[in-house]
């Protein structure tokens, strides 16, 4: 039987372009932007899509607006194989657009990744999060199954409510820290309810991560460290470091962490942290690091998927938006 996961957090529409300067970078005002992709993204969107292709029963939870971009996001989740029972497009929803331009020259003349966020009809990006007052309780009460895993990538109250309710029913709770931390109620409750917490050293310092392990010793903490690899602490034990997988050419680091998360969840032999061993975590993380290395070899968070011939049907659907 396929394993089941409910996902929530950040769902974006990723609009990715690559910039070329036909007359050279000494004439930066003359350039051509080439579309790379226009598809579902964000941490929850990417994790959902990747796990669905791995054969999981994936139930994302989100509400987009009624724009064409919102409908594209919902269509993409279904296209990748997710069950969209808890996904809708509604006037109360929101569609967050992430616009990334590779090879863009900044004011100092350095080529980098240019980033802008917006909504379908406004410069202001908007997301809809489940309200803890009514929407989250109603959704939890309507569930007629218990997922193996509940993933949440943002600490809003509605997400924490679902995490606690599903933990009480027996799900493994996976929380991913997406931004630099501030020790407030939202973060504290997210750490308390989760069985597995993944974070980057760009958002959580090594010292802060050490404090997490000391404060919450019965969990699995995973901390990525870029080219230095990844380290983990299981059940309050000492950190174990695994080196990064060498990559000949880094094309794009966006989405690398999401590919790693999906591969790690899929590679775990059991979804019960109390039963996991250090060797099992190490083995699963090595698989996850391979997936991350593959992801950063392509432009776009899921470029490694869209360039795979077996998923040509996905790439073809998406390409119709960017011709």
mmCIF file of C-alpha atoms in Angstrom:
data_model
loop_
_atom_site.group_PDB
_atom_site.id
_atom_site.type_symbol
_atom_site.label_atom_id
_atom_site.label_comp_id
_atom_site.label_asym_id
_atom_site.label_seq_id
_atom_site.Cartn_x
_atom_site.Cartn_y
_atom_site.Cartn_z
ATOM 1 C CA UNK A 1 0.000 0.000 0.000
ATOM 2 C CA UNK A 2 1.298 3.465 -0.906
ATOM 3 C CA UNK A 3 2.254 5.702 1.970
ATOM 4 C CA UNK A 4 0.251 8.843 2.636
ATOM 5 C CA UNK A 5 1.309 12.381 3.480
ATOM 6 C CA UNK A 6 -0.557 15.632 4.070
ATOM 7 C CA UNK A 7 1.453 18.741 3.169
ATOM 8 C CA UNK A 8 1.024 22.406 3.881
ATOM 9 C CA UNK A 9 3.207 25.481 3.940
ATOM 10 C CA UNK A 10 4.380 27.660 1.072
ATOM 11 C CA UNK A 11 2.890 27.001 -2.367
ATOM 12 C CA UNK A 12 4.207 29.368 -5.046
ATOM 13 C CA UNK A 13 3.956 29.770 -8.764
ATOM 14 C CA UNK A 14 7.601 29.751 -9.878
ATOM 15 C CA UNK A 15 8.259 31.936 -12.932
ATOM 16 C CA UNK A 16 11.886 31.278 -13.840
ATOM 17 C CA UNK A 17 13.845 32.965 -16.629
ATOM 18 C CA UNK A 18 17.454 32.989 -17.834
ATOM 19 C CA UNK A 19 18.963 36.284 -19.007
ATOM 20 C CA UNK A 20 21.427 36.600 -21.889
ATOM 21 C CA UNK A 21 23.379 39.669 -22.986
ATOM 22 C CA UNK A 22 23.798 39.382 -26.794
ATOM 23 C CA UNK A 23 26.285 42.260 -26.992
ATOM 24 C CA UNK A 24 28.147 41.295 -23.840
ATOM 25 C CA UNK A 25 27.827 42.436 -20.261
ATOM 26 C CA UNK A 26 29.425 45.777 -21.084
ATOM 27 C CA UNK A 27 25.997 46.663 -22.518
ATOM 28 C CA UNK A 28 23.786 45.492 -19.633
ATOM 29 C CA UNK A 29 20.706 47.354 -20.832
ATOM 30 C CA UNK A 30 20.492 45.102 -23.875
ATOM 31 C CA UNK A 31 19.409 41.646 -22.860
ATOM 32 C CA UNK A 32 17.054 38.795 -23.713
ATOM 33 C CA UNK A 33 15.104 36.876 -21.076
ATOM 34 C CA UNK A 34 14.378 33.246 -21.906
ATOM 35 C CA UNK A 35 11.607 31.404 -20.077
ATOM 36 C CA UNK A 36 12.747 28.311 -18.210
ATOM 37 C CA UNK A 37 9.576 27.279 -16.418
ATOM 38 C CA UNK A 38 6.272 28.484 -14.985
ATOM 39 C CA UNK A 39 4.941 25.937 -12.519
ATOM 40 C CA UNK A 40 4.047 25.071 -8.958
ATOM 41 C CA UNK A 41 6.848 25.711 -6.482
ATOM 42 C CA UNK A 42 7.465 26.696 -2.887
ATOM 43 C CA UNK A 43 8.659 24.285 -0.231
ATOM 44 C CA UNK A 44 5.316 22.522 0.211
ATOM 45 C CA UNK A 45 4.606 22.572 -3.522
ATOM 46 C CA UNK A 46 7.941 21.011 -4.423
ATOM 47 C CA UNK A 47 7.871 18.382 -1.671
ATOM 48 C CA UNK A 48 4.306 17.461 -2.652
ATOM 49 C CA UNK A 49 5.155 17.106 -6.339
ATOM 50 C CA UNK A 50 8.289 15.049 -5.774
ATOM 51 C CA UNK A 51 6.689 12.623 -3.315
ATOM 52 C CA UNK A 52 3.694 12.141 -5.607
ATOM 53 C CA UNK A 53 6.045 11.081 -8.408
ATOM 54 C CA UNK A 54 7.662 8.659 -5.949
ATOM 55 C CA UNK A 55 4.317 6.943 -5.540
ATOM 56 C CA UNK A 56 3.029 8.542 -2.348
ATOM 57 C CA UNK A 57 -0.581 9.490 -1.806
ATOM 58 C CA UNK A 58 -0.080 13.228 -1.366
ATOM 59 C CA UNK A 59 -2.795 15.539 -0.029
ATOM 60 C CA UNK A 60 -1.710 19.204 -0.200
ATOM 61 C CA UNK A 61 -3.710 21.749 1.781
ATOM 62 C CA UNK A 62 -3.937 25.233 0.282
ATOM 63 C CA UNK A 63 -6.342 27.759 -1.260
ATOM 64 C CA UNK A 64 -5.284 29.743 -4.311
ATOM 65 C CA UNK A 65 -7.142 32.697 -5.761
ATOM 66 C CA UNK A 66 -9.245 32.497 -8.929
ATOM 67 C CA UNK A 67 -6.613 33.939 -11.278
ATOM 68 C CA UNK A 68 -5.235 31.874 -14.141
ATOM 69 C CA UNK A 69 -2.029 31.565 -12.114
ATOM 70 C CA UNK A 70 -3.983 30.159 -9.183
ATOM 71 C CA UNK A 71 -5.639 27.600 -11.435
ATOM 72 C CA UNK A 72 -2.236 26.691 -12.911
ATOM 73 C CA UNK A 73 -0.944 25.921 -9.425
ATOM 74 C CA UNK A 74 -3.880 23.672 -8.665
ATOM 75 C CA UNK A 75 -3.590 21.973 -12.062
ATOM 76 C CA UNK A 76 0.114 21.358 -11.526
ATOM 77 C CA UNK A 77 -0.427 19.617 -8.208
ATOM 78 C CA UNK A 78 -2.828 17.244 -9.956
ATOM 79 C CA UNK A 79 -0.473 16.903 -12.930
ATOM 80 C CA UNK A 80 2.343 15.721 -10.669
ATOM 81 C CA UNK A 81 -0.031 13.199 -9.134
ATOM 82 C CA UNK A 82 -1.253 14.856 -5.943
ATOM 83 C CA UNK A 83 -4.771 14.382 -4.635
ATOM 84 C CA UNK A 84 -6.347 17.862 -4.689
ATOM 85 C CA UNK A 85 -9.193 17.094 -2.293
ATOM 86 C CA UNK A 86 -7.992 19.889 0.026
ATOM 87 C CA UNK A 87 -6.908 22.315 -2.715
ATOM 88 C CA UNK A 88 -9.198 24.961 -4.153
ATOM 89 C CA UNK A 89 -9.329 28.283 -5.980
ATOM 90 C CA UNK A 90 -11.448 30.835 -4.185
ATOM 91 C CA UNK A 91 -11.865 34.620 -3.859
ATOM 92 C CA UNK A 92 -10.553 34.295 -0.292
ATOM 93 C CA UNK A 93 -7.421 32.490 -1.459
ATOM 94 C CA UNK A 94 -4.052 33.799 -2.540
ATOM 95 C CA UNK A 95 -1.497 33.049 -5.242
ATOM 96 C CA UNK A 96 2.124 33.876 -4.408
ATOM 97 C CA UNK A 97 4.291 34.332 -7.503
ATOM 98 C CA UNK A 98 8.061 33.866 -7.243
ATOM 99 C CA UNK A 99 9.888 35.440 -10.181
ATOM 100 C CA UNK A 100 13.517 34.396 -10.510
ATOM 101 C CA UNK A 101 15.909 35.610 -13.201
ATOM 102 C CA UNK A 102 19.210 33.762 -13.549
ATOM 103 C CA UNK A 103 22.322 35.519 -14.845
ATOM 104 C CA UNK A 104 20.961 38.969 -13.998
ATOM 105 C CA UNK A 105 23.531 41.732 -13.538
ATOM 106 C CA UNK A 106 23.268 43.812 -10.372
ATOM 107 C CA UNK A 107 24.432 47.403 -9.911
ATOM 108 C CA UNK A 108 27.941 46.247 -9.071
ATOM 109 C CA UNK A 109 28.196 44.369 -12.352
ATOM 110 C CA UNK A 110 27.930 40.937 -10.736
ATOM 111 C CA UNK A 111 25.818 38.251 -12.394
ATOM 112 C CA UNK A 112 23.467 36.674 -9.901
ATOM 113 C CA UNK A 113 19.933 35.414 -9.339
ATOM 114 C CA UNK A 114 17.397 38.236 -9.380
ATOM 115 C CA UNK A 115 14.323 37.648 -7.227
ATOM 116 C CA UNK A 116 10.958 39.372 -7.118
ATOM 117 C CA UNK A 117 7.638 38.341 -5.597
ATOM 118 C CA UNK A 118 4.187 39.526 -6.556
ATOM 119 C CA UNK A 119 0.564 38.506 -6.977
ATOM 120 C CA UNK A 120 -1.296 37.859 -10.231
ATOM 121 C CA UNK A 121 -2.634 41.416 -10.458
ATOM 122 C CA UNK A 122 -0.596 43.270 -7.857
ATOM 123 C CA UNK A 123 2.959 43.808 -6.699
ATOM 124 C CA UNK A 124 1.853 42.407 -3.334
ATOM 125 C CA UNK A 125 2.151 38.626 -2.986
ATOM 126 C CA UNK A 126 -0.535 36.900 -0.945
ATOM 127 C CA UNK A 127 -1.022 33.464 0.569
ATOM 128 C CA UNK A 128 -4.020 32.020 2.326
ATOM 129 C CA UNK A 129 -3.348 30.110 5.536
ATOM 130 C CA UNK A 130 -5.874 27.973 7.370
ATOM 131 C CA UNK A 131 -7.508 29.849 10.209
ATOM 132 C CA UNK A 132 -7.186 28.141 13.574
ATOM 133 C CA UNK A 133 -10.618 29.414 14.602
ATOM 134 C CA UNK A 134 -12.681 27.440 12.082
ATOM 135 C CA UNK A 135 -10.941 26.130 8.948
ATOM 136 C CA UNK A 136 -8.268 23.958 10.587
ATOM 137 C CA UNK A 137 -10.676 22.333 13.104
ATOM 138 C CA UNK A 138 -13.214 21.667 10.343
ATOM 139 C CA UNK A 139 -10.607 20.073 8.097
ATOM 140 C CA UNK A 140 -9.232 17.905 10.899
ATOM 141 C CA UNK A 141 -12.744 16.766 11.824
ATOM 142 C CA UNK A 142 -13.463 15.861 8.189
ATOM 143 C CA UNK A 143 -10.427 13.591 7.787
ATOM 144 C CA UNK A 144 -11.375 9.968 7.288
ATOM 145 C CA UNK A 145 -7.780 8.703 7.255
ATOM 146 C CA UNK A 146 -4.567 9.155 9.240
ATOM 147 C CA UNK A 147 -1.534 10.021 7.090
ATOM 148 C CA UNK A 148 1.815 8.386 7.731
ATOM 149 C CA UNK A 149 3.415 11.847 7.675
ATOM 150 C CA UNK A 150 2.253 15.419 8.109
ATOM 151 C CA UNK A 151 4.619 18.006 6.603
ATOM 152 C CA UNK A 152 4.386 21.703 7.362
ATOM 153 C CA UNK A 153 6.835 24.282 6.114
ATOM 154 C CA UNK A 154 5.500 27.387 7.838
ATOM 155 C CA UNK A 155 4.507 27.794 11.496
ATOM 156 C CA UNK A 156 1.096 29.460 11.219
ATOM 157 C CA UNK A 157 -1.412 28.613 13.924
ATOM 158 C CA UNK A 158 -3.650 26.570 11.621
ATOM 159 C CA UNK A 159 -0.719 24.397 10.584
ATOM 160 C CA UNK A 160 0.284 23.827 14.195
ATOM 161 C CA UNK A 161 -3.293 22.887 15.051
ATOM 162 C CA UNK A 162 -3.318 20.230 12.335
ATOM 163 C CA UNK A 163 0.132 19.014 13.389
ATOM 164 C CA UNK A 164 -0.998 18.483 16.976
ATOM 165 C CA UNK A 165 -4.241 16.817 15.948
ATOM 166 C CA UNK A 166 -2.515 14.429 13.538
ATOM 167 C CA UNK A 167 0.286 13.694 15.989
ATOM 168 C CA UNK A 168 -2.363 12.657 18.500
ATOM 169 C CA UNK A 169 -3.766 10.287 15.865
ATOM 170 C CA UNK A 170 -0.380 8.707 15.169
ATOM 171 C CA UNK A 171 1.148 10.619 12.250
ATOM 172 C CA UNK A 172 4.835 11.480 12.122
ATOM 173 C CA UNK A 173 5.190 15.282 12.090
ATOM 174 C CA UNK A 174 7.880 16.869 9.920
ATOM 175 C CA UNK A 175 8.570 20.584 10.304
ATOM 176 C CA UNK A 176 10.900 22.573 8.082
ATOM 177 C CA UNK A 177 12.228 25.971 9.166
ATOM 178 C CA UNK A 178 12.217 28.308 6.155
ATOM 179 C CA UNK A 179 13.429 31.630 7.560
ATOM 180 C CA UNK A 180 15.802 33.051 10.133
ATOM 181 C CA UNK A 181 14.378 32.192 13.488
ATOM 182 C CA UNK A 182 12.908 34.238 16.284
ATOM 183 C CA UNK A 183 12.133 32.247 19.417
ATOM 184 C CA UNK A 184 8.457 33.061 19.707
ATOM 185 C CA UNK A 185 5.294 31.090 20.409
ATOM 186 C CA UNK A 186 4.917 29.902 16.818
ATOM 187 C CA UNK A 187 8.443 28.492 16.624
ATOM 188 C CA UNK A 188 8.352 27.004 20.111
ATOM 189 C CA UNK A 189 5.066 25.185 19.498
ATOM 190 C CA UNK A 190 6.279 23.985 16.082
ATOM 191 C CA UNK A 191 9.417 22.508 17.652
ATOM 192 C CA UNK A 192 7.400 20.885 20.410
ATOM 193 C CA UNK A 193 4.859 19.207 18.122
ATOM 194 C CA UNK A 194 7.266 17.991 15.428
ATOM 195 C CA UNK A 195 9.114 14.669 15.501
ATOM 196 C CA UNK A 196 11.574 15.759 12.802
ATOM 197 C CA UNK A 197 12.876 19.297 12.351
ATOM 198 C CA UNK A 198 14.946 20.243 9.303
ATOM 199 C CA UNK A 199 16.750 23.568 9.043
ATOM 200 C CA UNK A 200 19.571 25.315 7.224
ATOM 201 C CA UNK A 201 22.615 26.927 8.799
ATOM 202 C CA UNK A 202 21.547 30.035 6.874
ATOM 203 C CA UNK A 203 18.464 30.276 9.101
ATOM 204 C CA UNK A 204 19.588 28.610 12.320
ATOM 205 C CA UNK A 205 23.127 28.958 13.634
ATOM 206 C CA UNK A 206 25.049 25.901 14.769
ATOM 207 C CA UNK A 207 24.843 27.147 18.351
ATOM 208 C CA UNK A 208 21.072 27.626 18.123
ATOM 209 C CA UNK A 209 20.729 24.117 16.699
ATOM 210 C CA UNK A 210 22.765 22.767 19.626
ATOM 211 C CA UNK A 211 20.325 24.467 21.994
ATOM 212 C CA UNK A 212 17.392 22.843 20.184
ATOM 213 C CA UNK A 213 18.909 19.394 20.695
ATOM 214 C CA UNK A 214 19.502 20.095 24.378
ATOM 215 C CA UNK A 215 15.962 21.434 24.890
ATOM 216 C CA UNK A 216 14.151 18.769 22.836
ATOM 217 C CA UNK A 217 16.185 15.552 23.173
ATOM 218 C CA UNK A 218 13.604 13.071 21.863
ATOM 219 C CA UNK A 219 13.514 14.261 18.253
ATOM 220 C CA UNK A 220 15.480 14.122 15.025
ATOM 221 C CA UNK A 221 17.156 17.377 14.038
ATOM 222 C CA UNK A 222 18.627 17.784 10.550
ATOM 223 C CA UNK A 223 20.749 20.789 9.623
ATOM 224 C CA UNK A 224 21.982 21.422 6.096
ATOM 225 C CA UNK A 225 25.274 23.276 5.719
ATOM 226 C CA UNK A 226 25.612 23.912 1.988
ATOM 227 C CA UNK A 227 28.912 22.643 0.572
ATOM 228 C CA UNK A 228 29.829 21.338 4.035
ATOM 229 C CA UNK A 229 27.096 18.717 3.806
ATOM 230 C CA UNK A 230 24.491 17.928 6.437
ATOM 231 C CA UNK A 231 24.499 16.968 10.095
ATOM 232 C CA UNK A 232 21.870 15.306 12.262
ATOM 233 C CA UNK A 233 21.175 14.579 15.895
ATOM 234 C CA UNK A 234 18.860 11.725 16.832
ATOM 235 C CA UNK A 235 17.387 11.379 20.328
ATOM 236 C CA UNK A 236 19.662 14.041 21.790
ATOM 237 C CA UNK A 237 22.857 12.278 20.724
ATOM 238 C CA UNK A 238 25.951 13.951 19.312
ATOM 239 C CA UNK A 239 25.759 15.411 15.841
ATOM 240 C CA UNK A 240 26.685 13.130 12.947
ATOM 241 C CA UNK A 241 28.020 14.883 9.829
ATOM 242 C CA UNK A 242 27.664 13.572 6.276
ATOM 243 C CA UNK A 243 29.720 15.259 3.531
ATOM 244 C CA UNK A 244 28.031 16.840 0.527
ATOM 245 C CA UNK A 245 27.909 15.020 -2.800
ATOM 246 C CA UNK A 246 30.321 16.651 -5.306
ATOM 247 C CA UNK A 247 28.625 18.449 -8.193
ATOM 248 C CA UNK A 248 30.506 19.356 -11.369
ATOM 249 C CA UNK A 249 28.439 22.456 -12.074
ATOM 250 C CA UNK A 250 25.931 24.143 -9.790
ATOM 251 C CA UNK A 251 23.179 25.531 -12.014
ATOM 252 C CA UNK A 252 20.608 26.529 -9.375
ATOM 253 C CA UNK A 253 20.348 25.895 -5.646
ATOM 254 C CA UNK A 254 16.633 26.798 -5.483
ATOM 255 C CA UNK A 255 14.642 23.693 -4.604
ATOM 256 C CA UNK A 256 17.658 21.624 -3.578
ATOM 257 C CA UNK A 257 16.442 21.441 0.009
ATOM 258 C CA UNK A 258 12.961 20.408 -1.107
ATOM 259 C CA UNK A 259 14.349 17.594 -3.267
ATOM 260 C CA UNK A 260 16.380 16.493 -0.269
ATOM 261 C CA UNK A 261 13.356 16.550 2.032
ATOM 262 C CA UNK A 262 11.198 14.482 -0.325
ATOM 263 C CA UNK A 263 13.930 11.918 -0.920
ATOM 264 C CA UNK A 264 14.662 11.654 2.797
ATOM 265 C CA UNK A 265 11.023 11.110 3.777
ATOM 266 C CA UNK A 266 10.705 8.504 1.036
ATOM 267 C CA UNK A 267 13.903 6.711 2.091
ATOM 268 C CA UNK A 268 12.996 6.355 5.775
ATOM 269 C CA UNK A 269 12.302 2.689 6.574
ATOM 270 C CA UNK A 270 9.783 3.612 9.286
ATOM 271 C CA UNK A 271 7.870 6.799 10.051
ATOM 272 C CA UNK A 272 8.252 6.562 13.801
ATOM 273 C CA UNK A 273 11.186 8.539 15.161
ATOM 274 C CA UNK A 274 11.282 6.499 18.381
ATOM 275 C CA UNK A 275 12.154 3.432 16.281
ATOM 276 C CA UNK A 276 14.748 5.036 14.031
ATOM 277 C CA UNK A 277 18.432 4.224 14.426
ATOM 278 C CA UNK A 278 21.443 6.369 13.607
ATOM 279 C CA UNK A 279 22.395 4.064 10.728
ATOM 280 C CA UNK A 280 18.909 4.296 9.224
ATOM 281 C CA UNK A 281 18.962 8.094 9.342
ATOM 282 C CA UNK A 282 22.473 8.194 7.881
ATOM 283 C CA UNK A 283 21.467 5.918 5.005
ATOM 284 C CA UNK A 284 18.336 7.931 4.229
ATOM 285 C CA UNK A 285 20.269 11.210 4.291
ATOM 286 C CA UNK A 286 22.861 9.856 1.860
ATOM 287 C CA UNK A 287 20.025 9.104 -0.558
ATOM 288 C CA UNK A 288 18.639 12.590 0.078
ATOM 289 C CA UNK A 289 22.004 14.241 -0.602
ATOM 290 C CA UNK A 290 22.194 12.463 -3.953
ATOM 291 C CA UNK A 291 18.749 13.831 -4.833
ATOM 292 C CA UNK A 292 19.804 17.330 -3.791
ATOM 293 C CA UNK A 293 22.958 17.124 -5.911
ATOM 294 C CA UNK A 294 20.901 16.129 -8.920
ATOM 295 C CA UNK A 295 18.460 18.992 -8.347
ATOM 296 C CA UNK A 296 21.131 21.715 -8.264
ATOM 297 C CA UNK A 297 22.513 20.529 -11.596
ATOM 298 C CA UNK A 298 19.484 22.038 -13.369
ATOM 299 C CA UNK A 299 17.859 25.457 -13.468
ATOM 300 C CA UNK A 300 14.509 25.540 -11.717
ATOM 301 C CA UNK A 301 13.492 23.841 -8.485
ATOM 302 C CA UNK A 302 12.278 20.790 -10.421
ATOM 303 C CA UNK A 303 14.443 21.088 -13.504
ATOM 304 C CA UNK A 304 15.788 17.595 -12.867
ATOM 305 C CA UNK A 305 12.235 16.318 -13.310
ATOM 306 C CA UNK A 306 11.224 18.458 -16.277
ATOM 307 C CA UNK A 307 14.360 17.392 -18.169
ATOM 308 C CA UNK A 308 13.670 13.699 -17.562
ATOM 309 C CA UNK A 309 12.077 12.093 -20.669
ATOM 310 C CA UNK A 310 9.699 9.986 -18.581
ATOM 311 C CA UNK A 311 8.048 13.187 -17.354
ATOM 312 C CA UNK A 312 7.774 14.810 -20.772
ATOM 313 C CA UNK A 313 4.004 15.046 -20.309
ATOM 314 C CA UNK A 314 4.542 17.422 -17.375
ATOM 315 C CA UNK A 315 7.088 19.544 -19.234
ATOM 316 C CA UNK A 316 4.822 19.747 -22.279
ATOM 317 C CA UNK A 317 1.863 21.023 -20.268
ATOM 318 C CA UNK A 318 3.974 23.640 -18.518
ATOM 319 C CA UNK A 319 5.702 24.750 -21.736
ATOM 320 C CA UNK A 320 2.357 25.807 -23.204
ATOM 321 C CA UNK A 321 2.277 28.682 -20.715
ATOM 322 C CA UNK A 322 5.665 30.114 -21.674
ATOM 323 C CA UNK A 323 5.711 30.045 -25.479
#
